[in-house]
mmCIF file of C-alpha atoms in Angstrom:
data_model
loop_
_atom_site.group_PDB
_atom_site.id
_atom_site.type_symbol
_atom_site.label_atom_id
_atom_site.label_comp_id
_atom_site.label_asym_id
_atom_site.label_seq_id
_atom_site.Cartn_x
_atom_site.Cartn_y
_atom_site.Cartn_z
ATOM 1 C CA MET A 1 17.855 34.045 -8.825
ATOM 2 C CA LYS A 2 16.884 36.420 -5.780
ATOM 3 C CA TRP A 3 16.923 33.485 -3.455
ATOM 4 C CA LEU A 4 20.415 32.441 -4.655
ATOM 5 C CA ARG A 5 22.045 35.756 -4.114
ATOM 6 C CA ALA A 6 19.923 36.518 -0.792
ATOM 7 C CA ALA A 7 21.281 33.170 0.330
ATOM 8 C CA ALA A 8 24.986 33.727 -0.508
ATOM 9 C CA LEU A 9 24.823 36.730 0.821
ATOM 10 C CA ALA A 10 23.848 35.771 3.977
ATOM 11 C CA TRP A 11 26.077 32.715 3.954
ATOM 12 C CA LEU A 12 29.027 35.020 3.208
ATOM 13 C CA ALA A 13 27.974 37.741 5.853
ATOM 14 C CA ALA A 14 26.955 35.237 8.880
ATOM 15 C CA GLY A 15 28.253 31.619 7.946
ATOM 16 C CA CYS A 16 31.307 31.317 5.957
ATOM 17 C CA SER A 17 33.496 33.725 8.043
ATOM 18 C CA GLU A 18 32.756 31.976 11.190
ATOM 19 C CA THR A 19 32.244 28.272 12.251
ATOM 20 C CA PRO A 20 28.752 26.944 11.217
ATOM 21 C CA ARG A 21 26.017 27.118 13.489
ATOM 22 C CA PRO A 22 25.801 24.041 15.824
ATOM 23 C CA PRO A 23 23.409 21.075 14.680
ATOM 24 C CA GLY A 24 19.833 22.162 14.678
ATOM 25 C CA PRO A 25 16.561 20.203 15.563
ATOM 26 C CA LEU A 26 16.662 18.379 12.423
ATOM 27 C CA ALA A 27 19.918 17.003 12.829
ATOM 28 C CA SER A 28 19.371 16.411 16.594
ATOM 29 C CA ALA A 29 16.233 14.384 15.876
ATOM 30 C CA LEU A 30 17.620 12.137 13.159
ATOM 31 C CA LEU A 31 20.547 11.212 15.480
ATOM 32 C CA ALA A 32 18.274 10.821 18.436
ATOM 33 C CA MET A 33 15.915 8.310 16.195
ATOM 34 C CA ALA A 34 19.319 6.251 15.138
ATOM 35 C CA ALA A 35 20.233 5.931 18.927
ATOM 36 C CA ASP A 36 16.740 4.740 19.843
ATOM 37 C CA ALA A 37 17.047 2.066 16.659
ATOM 38 C CA GLY A 38 20.023 0.876 18.156
ATOM 39 C CA ASP A 39 22.671 2.579 16.842
ATOM 40 C CA ASP A 40 26.186 2.313 18.728
ATOM 41 C CA PRO A 41 26.595 5.507 21.054
ATOM 42 C CA GLN A 42 29.892 6.041 19.945
ATOM 43 C CA ALA A 43 28.851 6.154 16.214
ATOM 44 C CA VAL A 44 26.208 8.717 17.072
ATOM 45 C CA ALA A 45 28.797 10.739 18.909
ATOM 46 C CA ASP A 46 31.227 10.592 15.809
ATOM 47 C CA ALA A 47 28.208 11.571 13.565
ATOM 48 C CA TRP A 48 27.756 15.204 15.296
ATOM 49 C CA SER A 49 31.669 15.670 14.814
ATOM 50 C CA GLU A 50 31.462 14.697 11.144
ATOM 51 C CA LEU A 51 28.641 16.915 10.355
ATOM 52 C CA ARG A 52 30.323 19.584 11.889
ATOM 53 C CA ARG A 53 33.548 18.772 9.494
ATOM 54 C CA LEU A 54 31.435 18.344 6.428
ATOM 55 C CA ALA A 55 29.621 21.781 7.064
ATOM 56 C CA GLU A 56 32.902 23.379 7.683
ATOM 57 C CA ARG A 57 34.184 22.168 4.314
ATOM 58 C CA ALA A 58 31.083 23.379 2.221
ATOM 59 C CA ALA A 59 31.525 26.759 4.095
ATOM 60 C CA GLN A 60 35.387 26.766 2.994
ATOM 61 C CA ARG A 61 33.991 25.638 -0.687
ATOM 62 C CA HIS A 62 31.618 28.786 -0.419
ATOM 63 C CA ARG A 63 33.975 31.078 0.861
ATOM 64 C CA ARG A 64 36.310 30.147 -2.378
ATOM 65 C CA MET A 65 33.650 29.766 -5.193
ATOM 66 C CA LYS A 66 31.248 32.465 -4.083
ATOM 67 C CA GLY A 67 28.490 30.979 -5.897
ATOM 68 C CA ASP A 68 25.351 28.751 -5.629
ATOM 69 C CA PRO A 69 25.847 27.528 -2.062
ATOM 70 C CA VAL A 70 23.632 24.429 -3.263
ATOM 71 C CA ALA A 71 26.222 23.527 -6.001
ATOM 72 C CA ASP A 72 28.695 23.677 -3.566
ATOM 73 C CA LEU A 73 26.994 21.660 -0.906
ATOM 74 C CA ASP A 74 26.427 19.049 -3.692
ATOM 75 C CA ALA A 75 30.474 19.110 -4.669
ATOM 76 C CA THR A 76 31.352 18.705 -1.025
ATOM 77 C CA ILE A 77 29.147 15.825 -0.362
ATOM 78 C CA PHE A 78 29.798 14.035 -3.501
ATOM 79 C CA ASP A 79 33.163 15.295 -5.018
ATOM 80 C CA ASP A 80 34.815 15.818 -1.713
ATOM 81 C CA ALA A 81 33.395 13.566 0.683
ATOM 82 C CA GLY A 82 32.747 10.715 -1.629
ATOM 83 C CA PHE A 83 29.278 10.027 -0.801
ATOM 84 C CA THR A 84 27.494 7.549 -2.891
ATOM 85 C CA ARG A 85 24.207 6.068 -3.646
ATOM 86 C CA GLU A 86 22.559 2.930 -2.466
ATOM 87 C CA ILE A 87 19.615 1.885 -4.672
ATOM 88 C CA ALA A 88 19.183 -1.950 -4.142
ATOM 89 C CA ASP A 89 19.981 -2.761 -0.184
ATOM 90 C CA ASP A 90 16.912 -1.484 2.462
ATOM 91 C CA ASP A 91 19.571 -1.946 5.531
ATOM 92 C CA PRO A 92 19.045 0.724 8.246
ATOM 93 C CA ARG A 93 22.827 1.400 7.903
ATOM 94 C CA PHE A 94 22.292 2.958 4.389
ATOM 95 C CA PHE A 95 19.288 5.464 5.926
ATOM 96 C CA LEU A 96 20.253 5.718 9.485
ATOM 97 C CA LEU A 97 22.637 9.155 9.518
ATOM 98 C CA PRO A 98 25.527 7.999 11.662
ATOM 99 C CA SER A 99 26.042 5.060 9.602
ATOM 100 C CA VAL A 100 25.105 6.817 6.595
ATOM 101 C CA ILE A 101 28.126 9.649 7.432
ATOM 102 C CA SER A 102 30.650 6.496 8.491
ATOM 103 C CA GLY A 103 29.647 4.790 5.444
ATOM 104 C CA ARG A 104 29.665 7.402 2.813
ATOM 105 C CA ARG A 105 26.859 5.551 1.229
ATOM 106 C CA GLY A 106 23.048 6.229 1.457
ATOM 107 C CA THR A 107 19.755 5.858 -0.003
ATOM 108 C CA CYS A 108 17.432 8.575 -1.516
ATOM 109 C CA VAL A 109 16.328 8.739 2.411
ATOM 110 C CA GLY A 110 19.927 8.409 3.834
ATOM 111 C CA LEU A 111 21.663 10.874 1.347
ATOM 112 C CA SER A 112 18.589 13.531 1.537
ATOM 113 C CA ALA A 113 18.717 13.058 5.555
ATOM 114 C CA LEU A 114 22.560 14.157 5.555
ATOM 115 C CA TYR A 115 21.755 17.066 3.061
ATOM 116 C CA LEU A 116 18.764 18.268 5.242
ATOM 117 C CA ALA A 117 21.297 17.986 8.216
ATOM 118 C CA LEU A 118 24.091 19.931 6.497
ATOM 119 C CA GLY A 119 21.762 22.461 5.014
ATOM 120 C CA GLU A 120 20.450 23.216 8.257
ATOM 121 C CA ARG A 121 23.880 23.540 9.873
ATOM 122 C CA LEU A 122 24.619 25.927 7.096
ATOM 123 C CA GLY A 123 21.421 28.258 7.162
ATOM 124 C CA LEU A 124 20.022 26.914 3.731
ATOM 125 C CA SER A 125 16.319 26.660 3.162
ATOM 126 C CA LEU A 126 15.448 23.412 2.263
ATOM 127 C CA ASP A 127 12.715 20.987 2.579
ATOM 128 C CA GLY A 128 12.452 17.083 2.180
ATOM 129 C CA MET A 129 9.615 15.576 0.085
ATOM 130 C CA LEU A 130 8.255 12.211 -0.121
ATOM 131 C CA LEU A 131 7.017 10.490 -2.792
ATOM 132 C CA PRO A 132 5.776 7.024 -3.383
ATOM 133 C CA GLY A 133 9.016 4.967 -2.967
ATOM 134 C CA HIS A 134 11.169 7.987 -3.033
ATOM 135 C CA PHE A 135 12.636 11.165 -1.032
ATOM 136 C CA PHE A 136 14.415 14.006 -2.737
ATOM 137 C CA VAL A 137 15.088 17.630 -1.273
ATOM 138 C CA ARG A 138 13.590 20.856 -2.566
ATOM 139 C CA THR A 139 14.623 24.620 -2.086
ATOM 140 C CA ARG A 140 12.718 27.114 -0.805
ATOM 141 C CA GLU A 141 13.347 29.624 -3.701
ATOM 142 C CA THR A 142 11.150 30.882 -6.324
ATOM 143 C CA PRO A 143 10.728 28.980 -8.327
ATOM 144 C CA PRO A 144 11.817 26.181 -6.047
ATOM 145 C CA ARG A 145 14.484 23.444 -7.474
ATOM 146 C CA ASN A 146 14.233 19.894 -6.812
ATOM 147 C CA VAL A 147 17.615 18.261 -6.033
ATOM 148 C CA GLU A 148 18.073 14.789 -6.836
ATOM 149 C CA LEU A 149 20.448 12.876 -4.283
ATOM 150 C CA LEU A 150 20.452 9.767 -6.231
ATOM 151 C CA ARG A 151 21.941 11.706 -9.256
ATOM 152 C CA ARG A 152 24.475 13.731 -7.268
ATOM 153 C CA GLY A 153 22.629 16.571 -6.755
ATOM 154 C CA GLU A 154 21.251 17.021 -10.217
ATOM 155 C CA ILE A 155 18.225 19.552 -10.547
ATOM 156 C CA MET A 156 15.312 17.729 -11.669
ATOM 157 C CA PRO A 157 11.736 18.926 -12.956
ATOM 158 C CA ASP A 158 8.664 18.016 -11.118
ATOM 159 C CA SER A 159 7.343 16.090 -14.185
ATOM 160 C CA TRP A 160 10.495 13.933 -13.837
ATOM 161 C CA TYR A 161 9.188 12.802 -10.547
ATOM 162 C CA ARG A 162 5.389 12.297 -11.673
ATOM 163 C CA ALA A 163 6.537 10.506 -14.453
ATOM 164 C CA LYS A 164 8.753 8.158 -12.639
ATOM 165 C CA TYR A 165 7.088 7.947 -9.017
ATOM 166 C CA GLY A 166 3.527 8.714 -9.563
ATOM 167 C CA ALA A 167 2.394 6.051 -12.320
ATOM 168 C CA GLU A 168 0.973 3.979 -9.841
ATOM 169 C CA TYR A 169 -1.217 6.915 -8.316
ATOM 170 C CA GLY A 170 -2.115 8.340 -11.837
ATOM 171 C CA GLY A 171 0.519 10.876 -11.521
ATOM 172 C CA TRP A 172 -0.593 11.707 -7.374
ATOM 173 C CA PRO A 173 -1.446 15.390 -8.585
ATOM 174 C CA ALA A 174 -0.615 17.490 -5.332
ATOM 175 C CA ALA A 175 -3.601 16.846 -2.539
ATOM 176 C CA ALA A 176 -4.953 20.477 -2.647
ATOM 177 C CA ALA A 177 -5.197 20.372 -6.359
ATOM 178 C CA GLY A 178 -5.996 16.870 -6.961
ATOM 179 C CA GLY A 179 -8.284 15.864 -3.798
ATOM 180 C CA THR A 180 -6.881 12.265 -4.198
ATOM 181 C CA GLY A 181 -6.166 11.749 -0.393
ATOM 182 C CA LEU A 182 -2.598 11.641 -1.132
ATOM 183 C CA ALA A 183 -1.881 14.512 1.825
ATOM 184 C CA SER A 184 1.930 12.917 2.438
ATOM 185 C CA TYR A 185 3.215 13.286 -0.939
ATOM 186 C CA PHE A 186 5.102 16.169 -2.786
ATOM 187 C CA ARG A 187 4.782 18.518 -0.131
ATOM 188 C CA PRO A 188 7.334 19.505 2.628
ATOM 189 C CA VAL A 189 7.617 17.009 5.343
ATOM 190 C CA THR A 190 8.055 18.028 9.149
ATOM 191 C CA ILE A 191 10.693 17.165 10.994
ATOM 192 C CA SER A 192 8.722 14.643 12.863
ATOM 193 C CA GLU A 193 7.611 13.182 9.712
ATOM 194 C CA LEU A 194 10.891 12.789 8.265
ATOM 195 C CA VAL A 195 11.714 10.598 11.597
ATOM 196 C CA GLY A 196 8.672 8.858 10.900
ATOM 197 C CA VAL A 197 9.594 8.125 7.360
ATOM 198 C CA HIS A 198 13.042 6.669 8.994
ATOM 199 C CA TRP A 199 10.689 4.354 11.342
ATOM 200 C CA TYR A 200 8.983 3.169 8.602
ATOM 201 C CA ASN A 201 12.073 2.163 6.362
ATOM 202 C CA ALA A 202 12.953 0.279 9.585
ATOM 203 C CA GLY A 203 9.801 -1.514 9.859
ATOM 204 C CA ASN A 204 10.065 -2.468 6.172
ATOM 205 C CA HIS A 205 13.674 -3.841 6.590
ATOM 206 C CA ASP A 206 12.840 -5.993 9.487
ATOM 207 C CA ARG A 207 9.700 -7.019 8.269
ATOM 208 C CA ARG A 208 11.209 -8.376 5.339
ATOM 209 C CA VAL A 209 14.315 -10.230 7.428
ATOM 210 C CA GLY A 210 11.509 -11.704 9.255
ATOM 211 C CA LYS A 211 11.559 -9.685 12.579
ATOM 212 C CA LEU A 212 8.152 -9.158 13.165
ATOM 213 C CA ALA A 213 7.672 -7.982 16.666
ATOM 214 C CA ALA A 214 10.493 -5.065 16.043
ATOM 215 C CA ALA A 215 8.553 -4.295 12.621
ATOM 216 C CA GLU A 216 5.579 -3.802 14.450
ATOM 217 C CA ARG A 217 7.178 -1.587 16.911
ATOM 218 C CA GLU A 218 8.752 0.295 14.439
ATOM 219 C CA TYR A 219 5.601 0.865 12.149
ATOM 220 C CA GLU A 220 4.079 2.017 15.457
ATOM 221 C CA GLU A 221 6.707 4.639 15.881
ATOM 222 C CA ALA A 222 6.227 5.673 12.201
ATOM 223 C CA VAL A 223 2.348 6.274 12.800
ATOM 224 C CA ALA A 224 2.984 8.338 15.674
ATOM 225 C CA ASP A 225 5.571 10.189 14.208
ATOM 226 C CA PHE A 226 3.923 10.635 10.565
ATOM 227 C CA PRO A 227 0.139 10.056 11.534
ATOM 228 C CA THR A 228 -1.261 10.798 7.950
ATOM 229 C CA LEU A 229 1.354 8.347 6.191
ATOM 230 C CA ALA A 230 -1.451 5.726 5.123
ATOM 231 C CA GLU A 231 1.285 3.066 4.196
ATOM 232 C CA ALA A 232 2.268 3.048 7.918
ATOM 233 C CA HIS A 233 -1.148 2.458 9.206
ATOM 234 C CA ALA A 234 -1.509 -0.425 6.360
ATOM 235 C CA SER A 235 1.712 -2.065 7.206
ATOM 236 C CA LEU A 236 0.909 -1.903 10.982
ATOM 237 C CA GLY A 237 -2.466 -3.572 10.205
ATOM 238 C CA THR A 238 -0.463 -6.423 8.406
ATOM 239 C CA LEU A 239 1.782 -7.165 11.237
ATOM 240 C CA ARG A 240 -1.295 -6.972 13.854
ATOM 241 C CA GLN A 241 -3.169 -9.219 11.615
ATOM 242 C CA LEU A 242 -0.236 -11.875 11.531
ATOM 243 C CA ARG A 243 -0.135 -12.136 15.316
ATOM 244 C CA GLY A 244 -4.277 -12.391 15.376
ATOM 245 C CA ALA A 245 -4.667 -8.964 16.890
ATOM 246 C CA LEU A 246 -7.734 -8.789 14.143
ATOM 247 C CA SER A 247 -9.501 -5.762 15.727
ATOM 248 C CA GLU A 248 -6.498 -3.816 15.785
ATOM 249 C CA ALA A 249 -5.410 -4.751 12.334
ATOM 250 C CA GLU A 250 -9.017 -3.587 11.127
ATOM 251 C CA ALA A 251 -8.571 -0.251 13.054
ATOM 252 C CA SER A 252 -4.942 0.300 11.215
ATOM 253 C CA TYR A 253 -6.630 -0.579 8.135
ATOM 254 C CA ARG A 254 -9.541 1.662 8.537
ATOM 255 C CA GLU A 255 -7.465 4.722 9.258
ATOM 256 C CA ALA A 256 -5.221 3.782 6.011
ATOM 257 C CA ALA A 257 -8.237 3.733 3.925
ATOM 258 C CA ARG A 258 -9.345 6.947 5.435
ATOM 259 C CA LEU A 259 -6.056 8.838 4.467
ATOM 260 C CA GLN A 260 -5.753 7.018 0.905
ATOM 261 C CA PRO A 261 -8.643 4.675 -0.352
ATOM 262 C CA ASP A 262 -6.790 3.788 -3.440
ATOM 263 C CA LEU A 263 -3.606 2.476 -1.501
ATOM 264 C CA PRO A 264 -2.344 -0.499 -3.602
ATOM 265 C CA GLY A 265 -3.137 -3.811 -1.897
ATOM 266 C CA LEU A 266 -5.035 -2.442 1.056
ATOM 267 C CA ASP A 267 -8.478 -3.639 -0.317
ATOM 268 C CA ARG A 268 -6.940 -7.320 -0.719
ATOM 269 C CA ASN A 269 -5.776 -7.188 2.831
ATOM 270 C CA ARG A 270 -9.222 -6.023 4.266
ATOM 271 C CA MET A 271 -10.936 -8.710 2.413
ATOM 272 C CA LEU A 272 -8.641 -11.636 3.752
ATOM 273 C CA LEU A 273 -9.147 -10.013 7.106
ATOM 274 C CA ASP A 274 -12.645 -10.373 6.671
ATOM 275 C CA GLN A 275 -12.386 -14.090 5.672
ATOM 276 C CA GLU A 276 -10.132 -14.533 8.650
ATOM 277 C CA ARG A 277 -12.852 -13.391 10.870
ATOM 278 C CA ARG A 278 -15.672 -15.159 9.032
ATOM 279 C CA PRO A 279 -16.769 -18.334 11.220
ATOM 280 C CA ASP A 280 -16.574 -20.533 8.165
ATOM 281 C CA GLY A 281 -13.417 -18.725 6.734
ATOM 282 C CA ALA A 282 -14.921 -18.280 3.330
ATOM 283 C CA LEU A 283 -13.680 -15.215 1.102
ATOM 284 C CA PRO A 284 -16.429 -12.850 0.697
ATOM 285 C CA GLU A 285 -17.789 -12.618 -2.523
ATOM 286 C CA GLU A 286 -16.312 -9.823 -3.850
ATOM 287 C CA ALA A 287 -12.647 -11.207 -3.119
ATOM 288 C CA ARG A 288 -13.515 -14.394 -5.141
#
């Protein structure tokens, strides 16, 4: 493919014979987010060094193989460095970049963040892609390839993602084509939005373990960094409702509904909020 030939030549000419470029804005933002989330400063510092070492190993592999740079990065991460997936535990150590690097284990978000950070350092053109409950990496070649990090970098077609992650939303056609309001899905996320996904995951974990004040702060960070992520607004509304900030909760629910009217569970949450605000505490007729 043209993109692969161009990428390989560019890497051989500008990257592989020299030390890979220093960490860029994506890696910097993710490591800063981890520090803000409470990661140990030494772990954050160590992550810088390990990113450089992993990128150098990928560059060395590519110098030897002179093949597909994406396949070489896959092999470096999963074969050489021994990274594995985590699909059951939502603990932040499996998606915050420093602990993903040190523990060699990550969720779809954690492994994708690592992949994007290394790709940035190596000069590869990659994007992060968000789906309902999932995250993966896509190349910018024509046609693009979907790199599935929970399957060791296997290339998966769009149809696989639609079937596996889109049923709840009727297949979530791309917002531009379907007009469903799902504008946050199946398109490249910005660096800020990627940070927002991390804050959203942190909020989900802290909410699950009962750290509600921390979760609310993390959801606030998520909506600040990723304003179109309807789930973050809805989750923030739930936490505000639990602490009795009913007007603030309504504002969060209203924004979530504007962004994604069919967000699962949102209508029920709004009905419960209406019940809580009614003097008699009765459910509205439509909620009975």
